């Protein structure tokens, strides 16, 4: 593997590039028609949860990534994943044609931030989250798909 990559950080960036490209292609195919907000959020949640590798990679602490890869590699990476965010913007314009660009931009930013928090819930052993829910630590805990859909409904509340 290190024949092609000098560091594990380069592997990480390449995996992220591939995952974002695959997700953009999936979104292009899946969101061709306009949907009601709830259906859109449910479909987007399903799509997001189907991208387990990207969720896992997002959960990795990337604080040292810049120092190990350098600013130029990070800028190349940002440029390489830009088409995903262009595709997401196009999907949002189609789904919410009356939303202001600033509202769509805020949703994209919040979706990115929100995505960082999903993998830890997916990485628990099967049944663990339900056990925690039964302990009444947080109240009733919904299945992860429902949690993500509700989260996306909240994030998209300002989109019209």
mmCIF file of C-alpha atoms in Angstrom:
data_model
loop_
_atom_site.group_PDB
_atom_site.id
_atom_site.type_symbol
_atom_site.label_atom_id
_atom_site.label_comp_id
_atom_site.label_asym_id
_atom_site.label_seq_id
_atom_site.Cartn_x
_atom_site.Cartn_y
_atom_site.Cartn_z
ATOM 1 C CA UNK A 1 0.000 0.000 0.000
ATOM 2 C CA UNK A 2 2.816 2.402 0.814
ATOM 3 C CA UNK A 3 4.106 1.838 -2.710
ATOM 4 C CA UNK A 4 1.302 4.191 -3.832
ATOM 5 C CA UNK A 5 0.944 6.277 -0.680
ATOM 6 C CA UNK A 6 3.674 7.820 1.429
ATOM 7 C CA UNK A 7 1.579 8.076 4.605
ATOM 8 C CA UNK A 8 -1.623 6.761 6.136
ATOM 9 C CA UNK A 9 -2.995 10.297 5.868
ATOM 10 C CA UNK A 10 -2.683 10.096 2.076
ATOM 11 C CA UNK A 11 -4.655 6.833 2.185
ATOM 12 C CA UNK A 12 -7.295 8.600 4.303
ATOM 13 C CA UNK A 13 -7.590 11.498 1.848
ATOM 14 C CA UNK A 14 -7.839 9.165 -1.145
ATOM 15 C CA UNK A 15 -10.556 7.077 0.545
ATOM 16 C CA UNK A 16 -12.471 10.265 1.317
ATOM 17 C CA UNK A 17 -12.145 11.421 -2.290
ATOM 18 C CA UNK A 18 -13.537 8.127 -3.564
ATOM 19 C CA UNK A 19 -16.372 8.060 -1.024
ATOM 20 C CA UNK A 20 -17.457 11.626 -1.782
ATOM 21 C CA UNK A 21 -17.375 10.905 -5.531
ATOM 22 C CA UNK A 22 -19.469 7.746 -5.066
ATOM 23 C CA UNK A 23 -21.925 9.577 -2.814
ATOM 24 C CA UNK A 24 -22.299 12.398 -5.353
ATOM 25 C CA UNK A 25 -23.091 9.835 -8.070
ATOM 26 C CA UNK A 26 -25.630 8.140 -5.786
ATOM 27 C CA UNK A 27 -27.306 11.465 -4.993
ATOM 28 C CA UNK A 28 -27.444 12.382 -8.671
ATOM 29 C CA UNK A 29 -29.301 9.121 -9.359
ATOM 30 C CA UNK A 30 -31.513 9.118 -6.255
ATOM 31 C CA UNK A 31 -32.773 12.692 -6.051
ATOM 32 C CA UNK A 32 -33.996 13.283 -9.583
ATOM 33 C CA UNK A 33 -37.518 14.253 -8.567
ATOM 34 C CA UNK A 34 -38.781 16.764 -6.077
ATOM 35 C CA UNK A 35 -39.980 15.260 -2.782
ATOM 36 C CA UNK A 36 -41.788 16.473 0.293
ATOM 37 C CA UNK A 37 -39.347 17.643 2.978
ATOM 38 C CA UNK A 38 -39.926 14.611 5.214
ATOM 39 C CA UNK A 39 -39.439 12.148 2.344
ATOM 40 C CA UNK A 40 -36.318 14.014 1.247
ATOM 41 C CA UNK A 41 -34.882 13.871 4.785
ATOM 42 C CA UNK A 42 -35.712 10.171 5.107
ATOM 43 C CA UNK A 43 -34.051 9.432 1.744
ATOM 44 C CA UNK A 44 -31.030 11.568 2.592
ATOM 45 C CA UNK A 45 -30.732 9.856 5.998
ATOM 46 C CA UNK A 46 -30.807 6.467 4.281
ATOM 47 C CA UNK A 47 -28.178 7.625 1.815
ATOM 48 C CA UNK A 48 -25.992 9.030 4.571
ATOM 49 C CA UNK A 49 -26.292 5.903 6.712
ATOM 50 C CA UNK A 50 -25.441 3.840 3.646
ATOM 51 C CA UNK A 51 -22.108 5.645 3.513
ATOM 52 C CA UNK A 52 -20.712 3.941 6.608
ATOM 53 C CA UNK A 53 -17.084 4.289 5.449
ATOM 54 C CA UNK A 54 -17.355 8.040 4.978
ATOM 55 C CA UNK A 55 -19.012 8.342 8.393
ATOM 56 C CA UNK A 56 -16.203 6.329 9.933
ATOM 57 C CA UNK A 57 -13.562 8.427 8.209
ATOM 58 C CA UNK A 58 -15.263 11.660 9.291
ATOM 59 C CA UNK A 59 -15.164 10.441 12.902
ATOM 60 C CA UNK A 60 -11.388 10.120 12.789
ATOM 61 C CA UNK A 61 -9.728 13.061 14.429
ATOM 62 C CA UNK A 62 -8.169 14.982 11.557
ATOM 63 C CA UNK A 63 -6.477 17.627 13.675
ATOM 64 C CA UNK A 64 -3.052 16.268 12.767
ATOM 65 C CA UNK A 65 -3.963 15.807 9.103
ATOM 66 C CA UNK A 66 -2.793 19.275 8.069
ATOM 67 C CA UNK A 67 0.537 18.977 9.811
ATOM 68 C CA UNK A 68 1.211 15.523 8.355
ATOM 69 C CA UNK A 69 -0.053 16.124 4.821
ATOM 70 C CA UNK A 70 0.609 19.806 4.413
ATOM 71 C CA UNK A 71 -1.627 22.633 3.296
ATOM 72 C CA UNK A 72 -1.175 21.874 -0.402
ATOM 73 C CA UNK A 73 -2.473 18.293 -0.028
ATOM 74 C CA UNK A 74 -5.430 19.547 1.999
ATOM 75 C CA UNK A 75 -6.234 22.177 -0.637
ATOM 76 C CA UNK A 76 -6.013 19.499 -3.377
ATOM 77 C CA UNK A 77 -8.360 17.329 -1.332
ATOM 78 C CA UNK A 78 -10.853 20.184 -0.877
ATOM 79 C CA UNK A 79 -10.760 20.845 -4.612
ATOM 80 C CA UNK A 80 -11.263 17.114 -5.357
ATOM 81 C CA UNK A 81 -14.348 16.765 -3.134
ATOM 82 C CA UNK A 82 -15.898 20.036 -4.337
ATOM 83 C CA UNK A 83 -18.034 18.211 -6.962
ATOM 84 C CA UNK A 84 -19.874 16.430 -4.139
ATOM 85 C CA UNK A 85 -20.890 19.756 -2.606
ATOM 86 C CA UNK A 86 -21.887 21.077 -6.041
ATOM 87 C CA UNK A 87 -24.109 18.014 -6.463
ATOM 88 C CA UNK A 88 -25.572 18.500 -2.975
ATOM 89 C CA UNK A 89 -26.291 22.155 -3.799
ATOM 90 C CA UNK A 90 -28.051 21.081 -6.996
ATOM 91 C CA UNK A 91 -30.147 18.518 -5.088
ATOM 92 C CA UNK A 92 -31.115 21.182 -2.550
ATOM 93 C CA UNK A 93 -32.086 23.648 -5.304
ATOM 94 C CA UNK A 94 -34.294 20.968 -6.847
ATOM 95 C CA UNK A 95 -35.850 19.923 -3.538
ATOM 96 C CA UNK A 96 -36.287 23.430 -2.127
ATOM 97 C CA UNK A 97 -36.609 25.781 -5.121
ATOM 98 C CA UNK A 98 -37.810 28.699 -2.981
ATOM 99 C CA UNK A 99 -34.989 28.487 -0.422
ATOM 100 C CA UNK A 100 -32.437 31.275 -0.380
ATOM 101 C CA UNK A 101 -28.898 30.305 -1.320
ATOM 102 C CA UNK A 102 -27.766 31.305 2.175
ATOM 103 C CA UNK A 103 -30.263 28.822 3.687
ATOM 104 C CA UNK A 104 -28.996 26.027 1.444
ATOM 105 C CA UNK A 105 -25.408 26.924 2.284
ATOM 106 C CA UNK A 106 -26.228 26.782 5.985
ATOM 107 C CA UNK A 107 -27.845 23.363 5.527
ATOM 108 C CA UNK A 108 -24.740 22.035 3.713
ATOM 109 C CA UNK A 109 -22.506 23.333 6.496
ATOM 110 C CA UNK A 110 -24.706 21.908 9.234
ATOM 111 C CA UNK A 111 -25.027 18.577 7.411
ATOM 112 C CA UNK A 112 -21.247 18.315 7.307
ATOM 113 C CA UNK A 113 -20.969 19.083 11.013
ATOM 114 C CA UNK A 114 -23.841 16.718 11.843
ATOM 115 C CA UNK A 115 -22.254 13.895 9.833
ATOM 116 C CA UNK A 116 -19.210 13.885 12.115
ATOM 117 C CA UNK A 117 -21.380 12.726 15.034
ATOM 118 C CA UNK A 118 -23.179 9.768 13.438
ATOM 119 C CA UNK A 119 -20.501 7.072 13.278
ATOM 120 C CA UNK A 120 -19.993 6.702 17.031
ATOM 121 C CA UNK A 121 -23.648 5.617 17.310
ATOM 122 C CA UNK A 122 -23.189 3.134 14.471
ATOM 123 C CA UNK A 123 -20.064 1.637 16.012
ATOM 124 C CA UNK A 124 -21.723 0.424 19.218
ATOM 125 C CA UNK A 125 -22.416 -3.313 19.421
ATOM 126 C CA UNK A 126 -25.836 -4.344 18.154
ATOM 127 C CA UNK A 127 -28.497 -3.639 20.734
ATOM 128 C CA UNK A 128 -26.315 -1.335 22.849
ATOM 129 C CA UNK A 129 -28.168 1.871 21.990
ATOM 130 C CA UNK A 130 -31.498 0.167 22.765
ATOM 131 C CA UNK A 131 -30.081 -0.996 26.128
ATOM 132 C CA UNK A 132 -29.025 2.556 26.947
ATOM 133 C CA UNK A 133 -32.515 3.720 25.975
ATOM 134 C CA UNK A 134 -34.064 1.240 28.370
ATOM 135 C CA UNK A 135 -31.843 2.632 31.142
ATOM 136 C CA UNK A 136 -33.707 5.966 30.686
ATOM 137 C CA UNK A 137 -30.448 7.933 30.520
ATOM 138 C CA UNK A 138 -31.671 9.938 27.566
ATOM 139 C CA UNK A 139 -35.324 8.982 27.468
ATOM 140 C CA UNK A 140 -36.643 6.755 24.716
ATOM 141 C CA UNK A 141 -33.961 6.172 22.059
ATOM 142 C CA UNK A 142 -35.274 5.837 18.514
ATOM 143 C CA UNK A 143 -33.562 3.632 15.903
ATOM 144 C CA UNK A 144 -30.554 5.327 14.290
ATOM 145 C CA UNK A 145 -32.373 5.809 10.961
ATOM 146 C CA UNK A 146 -35.153 7.674 12.735
ATOM 147 C CA UNK A 147 -32.657 9.746 14.722
ATOM 148 C CA UNK A 148 -30.828 10.816 11.576
ATOM 149 C CA UNK A 149 -34.086 11.564 9.732
ATOM 150 C CA UNK A 150 -35.322 13.713 12.635
ATOM 151 C CA UNK A 151 -31.948 15.467 12.765
ATOM 152 C CA UNK A 152 -32.157 16.243 9.053
ATOM 153 C CA UNK A 153 -35.722 17.497 9.501
ATOM 154 C CA UNK A 154 -34.427 19.907 12.127
ATOM 155 C CA UNK A 155 -31.502 20.984 9.944
ATOM 156 C CA UNK A 156 -33.784 21.566 6.970
ATOM 157 C CA UNK A 157 -36.495 23.442 8.885
ATOM 158 C CA UNK A 158 -35.432 26.774 7.364
ATOM 159 C CA UNK A 159 -35.534 25.493 3.785
ATOM 160 C CA UNK A 160 -38.716 26.369 1.907
#
